Amino acid sequence: MESLNVALGARTYSILIGAGLLGSKRLLSGYFQSVHRVAIVSNVTVAPLYLPTLRTLMERLGITVSAETILPDGEIYKNWETLNMIFDALLVGRCERSTTLIALGGGVVGDMTGFAAACYQRGIPFIQIPTTLLAQVDSSVGGKTAINHPLGKNMIGAFYQPHLVLADTDVLKTLPDRELRAGLAEVIKYALIRDMAFLDWLETHLDALLNKDSAALEYAIYRSCQHKAEIVANDEQEHGERALLNLGHTFGHAIETGLGYGAWLHGEAVAAGILMAAELSADQGWLSRGDIARIEQLFVRIGLPVRGPAMPVDRYLELMWRDKKVQGGKMRLVLLKRLGEALIVDTATPTAISNAICARS
Amino acid sequence: MESLNVALGARTYSILIGAGLLGSKRLLSGYFQSVHRVAIVSNVTVAPLYLPTLRTLMERLGITVSAETILPDGEIYKNWETLNMIFDALLVGRCERSTTLIALGGGVVGDMTGFAAACYQRGIPFIQIPTTLLAQVDSSVGGKTAINHPLGKNMIGAFYQPHLVLADTDVLKTLPDRELRAGLAEVIKYALIRDMAFLDWLETHLDALLNKDSAALEYAIYRSCQHKAEIVANDEQEHGERALLNLGHTFGHAIETGLGYGAWLHGEAVAAGILMAAELSADQGWLSRGDIARIEQLFVRIGLPVRGPAMPVDRYLELMWRDKKVQGGKMRLVLLKRLGEALIVDTATPTAISNAICARS
């Protein structure tokens, strides 16, 4: 097992990564000492697979489960109506301010459960048990919680940190291939924005990752979480450096919103978005065609999209303008100065942005 | 003009109290220096009276108004659907993370606008301009924001502090008498929990307050906000002392939820709740019948209820168990050790609680 801390003063918390974590009372009991009552949130896909394991773990730790909510599965349900299912269960189960909410599932379950924890009685503790690669390397760490609004993704939410993150690599064995591949887009993102050595490692170990080799997965998750933890500790509320984690995301969100939530997986949209950002970076004279080809080749090996869907460019732009990264009427985009180094730019011209979209859609 | 600070480190903010504040560019310009764009939220009752004044003020301060949302009026609208009207307006108006949200209205507008500010893009600045006495002395200060859930009042919300509170006593001139009277219940609450001298002052100046005498109102609001600011600075998230502000509120929330939101005004329910808490305090041997009579007499002079509605006691208890103050399966109630001193008790027996309710319903 690997462990990491997200250093946030009194709100510092641990990320535990390893095979078989959820079955190990011994490894976990120290982390659950102050937990007496929990409410669990999962979804229809994950619950049949891992809810019994989690229930058993709670029983062995002497923890009461006061409520369980099984959400429908999918990004299209990441809305207020579904969130309200959690509130209903918490209220019917008489959950209190001291009840800990546990998210057992992928990014959607984690985002909604975290937001529910932030809002229920103005804030209760919560624990993330991410069951997708994407959630393990990205969304479960760092306290960004949210639901979608018909006019924009993740528009309604809170910065609210979990008390603990448990990433059991064993659960990835049942993860559909398409989701594993989508999750790798976010792993590659860390390499592209700040870690060339990791990019080299990923190119070398990609087959092992695609074959769900435990050691390779553990390392990739650990390294990704290390980057995320460092960035979040420096800039929790995204006033600066944290925005670098959004490489490809402004383009990606436009794809997700434009196609309707759930048509493309988040990681798929981000992959296409990263290549759009790379094209724009090349236009600024920073990346070479060879650099772009290197990213593209990785995505091709993984089976990720290397172009966005054929929406009109104006539609892309309209959706991008609604993004949270717009500031002072300027669109702020994460670009690559070189492979392994990202920066935030608000000077890209509309024409240059359009050209980058056209080149990749 | 009086001014006060709520001391919360980097999130410290000012409360300005006085007649004619909203018309005074001179007094306010220093406080709006970093504000460039705002979105205003008000309701159908308040907007016709004061939205033009606020628009003029913004214009004179050189601030752009990017969105306006006029909510329906009343506690029954303090729900997700209404909250979503604010999000819609913010998104359509392309409001950004740096846009400041302004609440112009009473407690419901303030609570919803504050919660919208806490959630929109995971948090944007907001300013409270309370237009009821209740909001000026209580709900606009301290960062408690929330909406109601069918199963409980203020169940979904956030601790999220405003950047500024502007309490213009002139706006109380148009406040319906019933609302002024309800607001006085919260003013009396401060006296009962921590300020005997203020209780004496209130008994002496009650007629001036009921006649909307500007100087009397300014003093009562200032003194109330002083208490609130001090308590919030010590205990922002209600881990201890802040809970004392809930005197009468657990009983009061049961009344509000039991009758359906809006049937009784919040201050009216709190008045009846304070007397229930007083009865229970007498049962513990702390208050004398004379003390209770003194509170009752103040409420009678104001025209506030001195009994709760005739709901079955079991219904009161059921609703009280859902309150946020329940902890570790114990009901925590604020009682009075004596007039001017409150304490939190979790040892009152169900029988004693029932008796207190029966005595006052």
XYZ file of C-alpha atoms in Angstrom:
722
model
C 0.000 0.000 0.000
C 1.128 3.532 -0.781
C -0.069 6.530 1.187
C 0.024 10.251 0.529
C -1.126 13.346 2.372
C -2.939 16.328 0.941
C -1.456 19.032 3.190
C -4.208 21.507 4.052
C -3.546 22.410 7.679
C -6.338 21.251 9.933
C -8.059 19.728 6.911
C -5.086 17.552 5.897
C -6.148 14.102 4.734
C -4.673 10.853 3.475
C -4.937 9.058 0.166
C -4.349 5.316 0.459
C -3.554 3.377 -2.709
C -3.182 -0.370 -3.033
C -4.611 -3.757 -3.943
C -7.134 -5.263 -1.542
C -7.509 -2.152 0.641
C -11.268 -2.534 1.080
C -10.809 -6.011 2.524
C -8.223 -5.005 5.076
C -9.539 -4.067 8.484
C -5.939 -4.037 9.710
C -4.765 -1.367 7.254
C -7.833 0.802 7.684
C -8.901 0.708 11.325
C -6.578 3.536 12.333
C -8.127 5.777 9.696
C -11.691 5.127 10.858
C -11.170 5.697 14.579
C -13.383 8.779 14.772
C -16.082 7.372 12.476
C -19.147 5.913 14.204
C -22.022 6.313 11.775
C -21.890 6.445 8.003
C -24.247 6.855 5.078
C -23.180 5.260 1.807
C -23.834 6.561 -1.695
C -23.180 4.374 -4.726
C -24.799 3.695 -8.083
C -26.658 0.854 -9.791
C -23.506 -0.378 -11.523
C -21.047 -0.279 -8.638
C -23.324 -1.239 -5.744
C -23.863 -4.880 -6.774
C -20.096 -5.293 -7.141
C -18.683 -3.554 -4.054
C -21.410 -2.448 -1.673
C -21.422 -5.851 0.110
C -17.636 -5.581 0.589
C -18.018 -2.083 2.031
C -20.883 -3.156 4.309
C -18.731 -6.012 5.632
C -15.833 -3.639 6.220
C -18.078 -1.251 8.172
C -19.397 -4.127 10.256
C -15.890 -5.342 11.059
C -14.887 -1.806 12.027
C -17.935 -1.523 14.301
C -19.471 1.309 12.286
C -23.244 1.749 11.880
C -24.574 2.268 8.339
C -27.516 4.654 8.751
C -28.484 5.151 5.115
C -27.713 3.825 1.664
C -28.516 5.585 -1.596
C -28.130 3.887 -4.952
C -28.070 6.477 -7.723
C -28.706 5.893 -11.409
C -25.461 5.604 -13.360
C -24.180 8.293 -15.673
C -23.170 11.902 -16.137
C -26.699 12.820 -17.294
C -27.889 12.138 -13.746
C -25.368 14.515 -12.189
C -28.096 16.992 -11.407
C -30.198 18.373 -8.610
C -32.900 15.680 -8.790
C -30.368 12.922 -8.189
C -28.576 14.916 -5.505
C -31.890 15.205 -3.737
C -32.087 11.401 -3.495
C -29.057 11.620 -1.200
C -30.619 14.361 0.944
C -33.861 12.382 1.215
C -31.995 9.287 2.402
C -29.934 11.273 4.905
C -33.028 12.899 6.376
C -35.074 9.711 6.484
C -32.090 7.950 8.092
C -31.889 10.810 10.632
C -28.258 11.413 9.751
C -26.631 14.086 11.864
C -23.837 16.599 11.451
C -21.392 13.970 12.699
C -22.482 11.248 10.252
C -19.800 10.507 7.639
C -20.908 10.246 4.019
C -19.065 7.658 1.899
C -18.907 7.897 -1.900
C -18.483 4.467 -3.490
C -18.244 4.909 -7.230
C -16.732 6.891 -10.063
C -16.417 10.604 -10.631
C -20.136 11.302 -10.835
C -20.878 9.535 -7.542
C -17.890 11.255 -5.924
C -18.774 14.729 -7.184
C -22.392 14.430 -6.113
C -21.675 12.801 -2.762
C -19.038 15.400 -1.998
C -21.433 18.207 -2.854
C -24.153 16.571 -0.758
C -21.684 16.351 2.150
C -20.786 20.020 1.681
C -24.454 21.081 1.812
C -26.193 18.655 4.169
C -26.720 20.537 7.410
C -24.085 22.951 6.023
C -21.364 20.315 5.971
C -20.680 16.790 7.209
C -17.502 14.666 6.910
C -17.037 12.486 3.836
C -14.819 9.719 2.484
C -14.091 8.959 -1.146
C -13.818 5.362 -2.345
C -13.264 5.887 -6.076
C -13.959 2.869 -8.273
C -12.815 4.162 -11.660
C -9.315 5.056 -12.747
C -10.463 8.585 -13.540
C -11.822 9.079 -10.040
C -8.778 7.480 -8.424
C -6.270 9.712 -10.188
C -8.244 12.907 -10.333
C -11.771 13.648 -9.221
C -11.678 11.989 -5.778
C -8.699 14.096 -4.701
C -8.752 17.834 -4.135
C -12.236 18.664 -2.947
C -13.859 19.863 -6.145
C -17.477 18.787 -5.901
C -20.331 19.765 -8.187
C -23.401 18.994 -10.181
C -24.113 20.059 -13.748
C -26.502 22.754 -14.901
C -28.230 22.500 -18.293
C -26.142 25.531 -19.320
C -22.768 24.314 -18.081
C -20.840 21.442 -16.573
C -19.921 21.512 -12.860
C -21.445 24.988 -12.557
C -22.997 24.383 -9.139
C -20.697 23.044 -6.464
C -18.294 23.611 -3.623
C -14.671 23.254 -2.656
C -15.066 20.659 0.060
C -12.293 18.276 1.012
C -12.832 14.610 1.885
C -11.484 13.248 5.171
C -9.927 10.230 3.469
C -9.536 8.751 -0.022
C -9.280 4.971 -0.501
C -8.100 3.881 -3.950
C -8.225 0.078 -4.100
C -6.651 -0.977 -7.397
C -8.490 -4.320 -7.236
C -11.780 -2.621 -8.081
C -10.366 -1.650 -11.470
C -10.554 -5.345 -12.464
C -14.274 -4.945 -13.100
C -13.929 -1.528 -14.765
C -15.062 -1.544 -18.413
C -12.163 -1.149 -20.799
C -13.536 2.068 -22.253
C -13.517 3.669 -18.808
C -10.002 2.513 -18.017
C -8.847 4.058 -21.288
C -10.691 7.307 -20.590
C -9.048 7.487 -17.163
C -5.616 7.258 -18.757
C -6.253 10.620 -20.450
C -6.108 12.303 -17.042
C -2.989 10.328 -16.092
C -1.267 11.534 -19.247
C -2.404 15.050 -18.427
C -0.215 15.105 -15.291
C 2.759 14.011 -17.358
C 2.128 16.675 -19.978
C 1.737 19.573 -17.580
C 4.607 18.844 -15.173
C 6.447 15.537 -15.449
C 8.428 14.487 -18.526
C 9.904 11.466 -16.727
C 6.368 10.236 -16.121
C 5.574 10.683 -19.824
C 8.516 8.432 -20.669
C 7.372 5.896 -18.057
C 3.831 5.914 -19.453
C 5.033 5.276 -22.992
C 7.059 2.321 -21.707
C 4.385 0.861 -19.435
C 1.261 1.580 -21.450
C 0.661 -2.050 -22.334
C 0.957 -3.092 -18.699
C -1.560 -0.436 -17.750
C -3.977 -1.484 -20.488
C -3.625 -5.069 -19.231
C -4.526 -3.849 -15.715
C -1.226 -4.897 -14.228
C -1.590 -4.124 -10.495
C 1.906 -2.783 -9.922
C 1.755 -0.532 -12.978
C -1.670 0.788 -11.989
C -0.574 1.429 -8.424
C 2.426 3.410 -9.617
C 0.436 5.434 -12.165
C -2.231 6.266 -9.578
C 0.349 7.097 -6.917
C 2.318 9.373 -9.199
C -0.849 11.098 -10.436
C -2.167 11.629 -6.905
C 1.228 12.934 -5.837
C 0.992 15.682 -8.458
C -2.607 16.436 -7.637
C -1.936 16.542 -3.863
C 0.994 18.909 -4.346
C -0.955 21.282 -6.549
C -4.052 21.262 -4.336
C -1.967 21.905 -1.202
C -0.468 24.957 -2.912
C -3.665 26.343 -4.380
C -6.811 24.771 -2.994
C -9.329 27.131 -4.538
C -7.727 27.523 -7.932
C -6.509 31.075 -7.785
C -3.391 30.111 -9.726
C -1.412 26.920 -10.298
C -4.368 24.574 -9.827
C -5.871 25.824 -13.069
C -3.072 23.966 -14.888
C -4.957 20.756 -14.105
C -7.573 21.946 -16.566
C -5.394 21.223 -19.601
C -7.821 20.264 -22.369
C -10.822 20.788 -20.095
C -12.276 24.010 -21.506
C -12.378 22.387 -24.947
C -13.463 19.112 -23.333
C -16.338 20.648 -21.411
C -17.606 22.218 -24.634
C -17.616 18.747 -26.191
C -19.431 17.204 -23.245
C -22.032 19.960 -23.003
C -22.440 20.238 -26.765
C -23.085 16.515 -27.253
C -25.185 16.192 -24.117
C -23.684 14.835 -20.929
C -22.642 11.217 -21.171
C -22.321 10.825 -24.927
C -18.559 10.997 -24.568
C -16.804 9.995 -21.383
C -15.083 12.885 -19.607
C -11.630 11.427 -20.317
C -12.472 11.055 -23.992
C -13.517 14.686 -24.260
C -10.388 15.719 -22.373
C -8.187 13.722 -24.776
C -9.618 15.574 -27.784
C -9.389 18.813 -25.788
C -5.726 18.210 -24.961
C -4.951 17.887 -28.650
C -6.821 21.134 -29.373
C -4.773 22.835 -26.664
C -1.662 21.271 -28.179
C -2.540 22.651 -31.616
C -2.994 26.103 -30.103
C 0.333 25.689 -28.278
C 1.981 24.856 -31.595
C 0.373 27.962 -33.103
C 2.046 30.008 -30.336
C 5.353 28.491 -31.409
C 5.769 26.360 -28.304
C 5.096 22.751 -29.344
C 6.518 21.141 -32.463
C 4.508 18.919 -34.786
C 6.621 16.094 -33.381
C 5.429 16.869 -29.851
C 1.812 16.792 -30.992
C 2.420 13.519 -32.823
C 3.865 12.040 -29.642
C 0.708 12.893 -27.665
C -1.497 11.715 -30.502
C 0.349 8.418 -30.727
C -0.193 7.723 -27.034
C -3.922 8.413 -27.421
C -4.097 6.211 -30.514
C -2.434 3.331 -28.658
C -4.966 3.749 -25.857
C -7.882 4.066 -28.234
C -8.802 7.589 -27.196
C -10.260 10.106 -29.660
C -7.739 12.385 -31.336
C -10.376 14.757 -32.718
C -13.466 16.376 -31.232
C -16.915 15.786 -32.710
C -17.941 17.750 -35.793
C -19.785 20.605 -34.090
C -19.701 24.075 -35.699
C -16.731 26.074 -34.401
C -19.105 28.809 -33.207
C -20.849 26.266 -31.037
C -17.525 25.237 -29.491
C -16.701 28.870 -28.798
C -20.108 29.672 -27.350
C -19.843 26.760 -24.927
C -16.260 27.609 -24.017
C -17.246 31.168 -23.126
C -19.514 29.802 -20.447
C -16.642 27.965 -18.798
C -15.681 28.830 -15.226
C -12.204 29.742 -16.410
C -13.492 32.851 -18.207
C -12.318 35.881 -16.221
C -12.652 39.599 -16.841
C -14.238 38.764 -20.188
C -11.092 36.888 -21.258
C -10.897 33.198 -22.026
C -8.150 31.631 -19.946
C -6.706 28.502 -21.495
C -4.095 26.064 -20.308
C -1.481 25.565 -22.995
C 1.810 23.689 -23.176
C 5.067 25.642 -23.221
C 6.712 22.319 -23.933
C 5.956 18.677 -23.106
C 6.075 18.550 -19.297
C 5.359 22.251 -18.742
C 2.024 24.036 -18.860
C 1.025 27.669 -18.510
C -2.141 29.759 -18.442
C -2.770 32.093 -21.314
C -5.523 34.637 -21.849
C -4.090 36.190 -24.986
C -4.984 33.587 -27.603
C -6.947 35.314 -30.372
C -10.407 34.035 -31.332
C -8.963 33.164 -34.725
C -6.165 31.098 -33.237
C -8.638 29.289 -30.977
C -10.939 28.631 -33.930
C -8.066 27.287 -35.978
C -7.064 24.894 -33.193
C -10.625 23.611 -32.962
C -10.868 23.225 -36.740
C -7.606 21.316 -36.828
C -9.009 18.770 -34.395
C -12.731 18.482 -35.142
C -23.695 55.547 10.523
C -22.388 52.774 12.760
C -19.939 50.187 11.537
C -18.825 46.837 12.907
C -16.424 44.137 11.819
C -16.970 40.403 11.824
C -13.405 39.287 12.571
C -12.670 36.175 10.524
C -9.072 36.630 9.436
C -8.771 36.991 5.674
C -12.567 36.788 5.458
C -13.209 39.695 7.840
C -16.052 41.919 6.681
C -17.937 45.030 7.689
C -21.513 45.629 8.716
C -22.671 49.189 8.083
C -25.803 50.379 9.863
C -27.560 53.690 9.375
C -30.300 55.759 7.798
C -29.946 56.595 4.117
C -26.955 54.304 3.481
C -28.187 53.124 0.076
C -28.346 56.687 -1.198
C -24.859 57.597 -0.117
C -22.137 57.104 -2.699
C -19.775 58.958 -0.381
C -20.170 56.534 2.522
C -20.036 53.430 0.355
C -17.513 53.990 -2.407
C -14.581 52.820 -0.304
C -16.348 49.524 0.341
C -17.024 48.859 -3.331
C -13.549 49.549 -4.675
C -12.883 45.979 -5.791
C -16.384 45.417 -7.180
C -16.745 45.799 -10.946
C -19.643 43.571 -11.945
C -22.630 42.543 -9.866
C -25.740 40.427 -10.195
C -28.710 41.419 -8.046
C -31.256 39.114 -6.447
C -34.435 40.509 -4.930
C -38.095 39.524 -4.692
C -41.406 40.748 -6.075
C -42.173 42.726 -2.918
C -38.849 44.443 -2.352
C -37.746 45.030 -5.953
C -40.386 47.676 -6.808
C -39.437 49.561 -3.627
C -35.635 49.467 -3.613
C -34.227 47.944 -6.792
C -34.256 51.340 -8.594
C -32.316 52.866 -5.659
C -29.763 50.048 -5.820
C -29.431 50.325 -9.606
C -28.792 54.053 -9.259
C -26.182 53.425 -6.586
C -24.399 50.894 -8.817
C -24.449 53.345 -11.702
C -23.000 56.117 -9.548
C -20.280 53.745 -8.328
C -19.451 52.770 -11.916
C -20.449 49.130 -11.414
C -22.012 47.016 -14.178
C -25.185 45.086 -13.327
C -24.916 41.841 -15.328
C -28.036 40.062 -14.117
C -31.159 40.661 -12.051
C -33.359 37.951 -10.578
C -36.700 38.726 -8.978
C -37.821 35.802 -6.841
C -41.325 35.092 -5.615
C -41.823 36.247 -2.030
C -42.081 33.870 0.907
C -40.518 31.067 2.900
C -42.391 28.459 0.834
C -40.225 29.450 -2.134
C -36.977 28.888 -0.275
C -36.285 25.764 -2.271
C -34.193 24.385 -5.088
C -36.524 25.490 -7.880
C -36.280 29.126 -6.821
C -32.547 28.867 -6.224
C -32.222 27.647 -9.768
C -33.740 30.898 -11.047
C -30.626 32.619 -9.683
C -28.273 30.130 -11.354
C -30.131 30.501 -14.648
C -29.810 34.287 -14.528
C -26.113 34.108 -13.624
C -25.380 31.747 -16.490
C -27.434 33.629 -19.038
C -25.758 36.866 -17.864
C -22.377 35.131 -18.276
C -21.454 35.943 -14.706
C -17.946 34.897 -13.763
C -16.161 33.827 -10.617
C -15.351 37.484 -9.933
C -18.938 38.733 -10.271
C -20.397 39.853 -6.922
C -23.869 38.669 -6.038
C -26.046 41.151 -4.111
C -28.984 40.046 -1.961
C -31.610 42.786 -1.673
C -34.386 41.534 0.570
C -35.269 39.753 3.761
C -34.022 36.525 5.259
C -35.285 34.275 2.497
C -33.635 36.322 -0.255
C -30.432 36.547 1.813
C -30.285 32.840 2.625
C -30.913 31.813 -0.970
C -28.606 34.391 -2.516
C -25.865 33.476 -0.074
C -26.241 29.791 -0.879
C -26.273 30.577 -4.609
C -23.059 32.582 -4.130
C -21.515 29.680 -2.211
C -22.319 27.216 -5.022
C -22.109 29.162 -8.272
C -18.843 28.138 -9.890
C -17.946 26.840 -6.399
C -18.097 30.278 -4.817
C -18.356 33.945 -5.792
C -18.323 37.081 -3.592
C -21.596 38.364 -2.204
C -23.060 41.363 -0.406
C -26.091 41.400 1.870
C -28.530 44.322 1.777
C -31.147 43.158 4.296
C -34.523 44.893 4.069
C -36.296 43.398 7.092
C -35.479 43.861 10.748
C -35.020 40.108 11.126
C -32.465 40.002 8.331
C -30.682 43.117 9.590
C -30.201 41.816 13.121
C -29.679 38.157 12.388
C -29.788 36.289 9.122
C -27.658 38.647 7.005
C -24.737 38.389 9.426
C -22.676 35.286 10.071
C -22.654 33.362 6.825
C -25.362 30.808 7.417
C -26.997 30.236 4.068
C -29.519 27.562 3.157
C -32.651 26.394 1.452
C -35.377 24.240 2.981
C -36.057 20.577 2.304
C -39.584 19.169 2.573
C -38.328 17.207 5.597
C -36.569 20.034 7.419
C -35.850 23.742 7.483
C -32.441 25.028 6.332
C -31.267 21.451 5.838
C -29.313 22.171 2.645
C -26.839 25.014 2.824
C -23.361 26.293 3.469
C -21.348 28.416 5.841
C -20.396 31.180 3.450
C -19.604 34.690 4.622
C -20.674 37.846 2.792
C -18.082 40.459 1.862
C -20.199 43.293 3.237
C -23.544 43.851 4.969
C -25.469 47.091 4.451
C -28.328 47.667 6.908
C -30.140 50.856 5.904
C -32.709 51.596 8.613
C -34.710 53.729 6.172
C -35.906 50.622 4.343
C -37.736 49.523 7.500
C -40.201 52.371 6.904
C -41.955 50.248 4.293
C -41.719 47.031 6.313
C -45.143 45.619 7.267
C -45.823 45.917 10.965
C -46.138 42.163 11.426
C -42.626 41.671 10.077
C -41.158 44.392 12.264
C -42.708 42.717 15.282
C -41.430 39.291 14.257
C -37.944 40.742 13.888
C -38.032 41.997 17.445
C -38.202 38.390 18.669
C -34.631 37.889 17.450
C -33.538 41.181 19.023
C -34.948 40.064 22.364
C -33.172 36.735 21.908
C -29.758 38.479 22.096
C -30.796 40.171 25.324
C -32.033 36.913 26.842
C -28.943 34.851 26.029
C -26.229 37.361 26.941
C -27.181 40.933 27.736
C -29.412 41.904 30.659
C -28.678 45.617 30.184
C -30.063 45.312 26.659
C -33.190 43.624 28.037
C -33.746 46.627 30.287
C -33.135 48.981 27.374
C -35.602 47.068 25.193
C -38.317 47.225 27.848
C -37.806 50.986 28.069
C -37.576 51.680 24.330
C -40.101 49.193 22.996
C -42.629 51.831 22.024
C -39.996 53.814 20.143
C -39.016 50.656 18.268
C -42.621 49.813 17.434
C -43.011 53.386 16.157
C -39.962 52.849 13.922
C -37.943 55.563 15.582
C -34.714 55.712 13.567
C -32.341 56.212 16.473
C -33.913 53.402 18.505
C -33.819 51.035 15.528
C -30.212 51.892 14.741
C -29.199 51.171 18.322
C -31.146 47.892 18.533
C -29.677 46.702 15.234
C -26.173 47.790 16.174
C -26.311 46.087 19.556
C -27.764 42.895 18.039
C -25.151 42.778 15.285
C -22.425 43.405 17.845
C -23.461 40.253 19.705
C -23.807 38.254 16.535
C -20.436 39.420 15.184
C -18.691 38.529 18.428
C -20.203 35.058 18.580
C -19.574 34.308 14.895
C -15.955 35.466 15.158
C -15.452 33.028 18.054
C -17.270 30.076 16.545
C -17.994 30.430 12.848
C -19.192 26.894 12.184
C -21.199 26.391 15.338
C -19.064 23.886 17.184
C -19.894 25.564 20.510
C -20.996 29.034 21.584
C -22.751 29.902 18.318
C -25.423 27.336 19.083
C -26.665 29.682 21.832
C -28.111 31.831 19.056
C -30.603 29.031 18.492
C -32.581 29.819 21.647
C -36.166 28.887 20.845
C -35.225 27.724 17.352
C -35.538 23.936 17.725
C -39.090 24.397 18.986
C -39.612 27.189 16.446
C -38.456 25.115 13.476
C -40.887 22.379 14.503
C -43.673 24.959 14.403
C -42.598 26.291 11.012
C -42.189 22.845 9.455
C -45.292 21.451 11.128
C -47.557 24.249 9.893
C -45.941 24.433 6.483
C -43.356 27.083 5.724
C -44.708 30.596 5.766
C -47.841 30.103 7.875
C -46.061 31.675 10.820
C -43.230 34.120 10.363
C -39.880 32.845 11.600
C -39.772 35.393 14.413
C -43.272 34.415 15.526
C -42.303 30.746 15.732
C -39.122 31.699 17.578
C -41.129 33.754 20.115
C -43.332 30.769 20.977
C -40.195 28.575 20.960
C -38.390 30.897 23.374
C -41.264 30.559 25.813
C -41.155 26.756 25.500
C -37.426 26.880 26.218
C -38.173 29.183 29.144
C -40.716 26.710 30.548
C -38.151 23.927 30.278
C -35.578 26.190 31.950
C -38.028 26.759 34.804
C -38.525 22.994 35.057
C -34.752 22.677 35.534
C -35.041 25.136 38.399
C -33.262 27.958 36.593
C -35.911 30.504 35.646
C -38.627 31.724 38.003
C -42.268 32.162 36.984
C -41.545 35.883 37.269
C -38.773 35.620 34.673
C -41.096 33.828 32.273
C -43.785 36.423 32.871
C -41.280 39.165 32.046
C -40.490 37.575 28.671
C -44.154 36.908 28.007
C -45.077 40.485 28.777
C -42.552 41.806 26.264
C -43.977 39.499 23.588
C -47.537 40.537 24.472
C -46.631 44.208 24.135
C -45.114 43.480 20.736
C -48.037 41.341 19.663
C -45.994 38.163 19.277
C -47.482 34.723 19.984
C -46.906 33.406 23.501
C -48.005 29.851 22.671
C -47.257 27.505 19.792
C -50.009 26.144 17.553
C -52.068 23.219 18.817
C -50.152 20.383 17.168
C -49.934 17.026 18.962
C -46.891 16.900 21.232
C -45.615 13.825 19.383
C -45.605 15.821 16.171
C -43.531 18.554 17.841
C -41.072 15.945 19.098
C -40.828 14.151 15.765
C -40.013 17.418 13.996
C -37.543 18.452 16.676
C -35.635 15.186 16.325
C -34.891 16.091 12.728
C -33.263 19.340 13.757
C -29.616 19.920 12.944
C -28.876 20.351 16.633
C -29.473 16.644 17.293
C -26.076 15.066 18.014
C -25.105 11.547 19.025
C -28.787 10.696 19.215
C -29.321 13.399 21.865
C -31.450 16.466 21.485
C -29.393 19.546 22.279
C -31.466 22.472 23.432
C -30.566 26.027 24.334
C -31.992 26.892 27.734
C -31.714 29.900 30.037
C -29.673 29.616 33.224
C -31.091 33.003 34.093
C -32.264 36.025 32.094
C -29.168 37.191 30.217
C -27.375 33.819 30.280
C -27.964 30.785 28.068
C -26.474 27.310 28.002
C -26.702 24.152 25.917
C -28.277 21.114 27.482
C -28.647 17.580 26.159
C -30.002 16.058 29.353
C -33.618 17.248 29.302
C -35.867 14.186 29.534
C -38.516 13.544 26.881
C -41.134 14.033 29.581
C -39.752 17.426 30.579
C -39.609 18.503 26.928
C -43.188 17.309 26.388
C -44.369 19.201 29.445
C -42.746 22.423 28.239
C -44.447 22.039 24.864
C -47.807 21.290 26.508
C -47.489 24.323 28.744
C -47.131 26.541 25.667
C -49.251 25.004 22.927
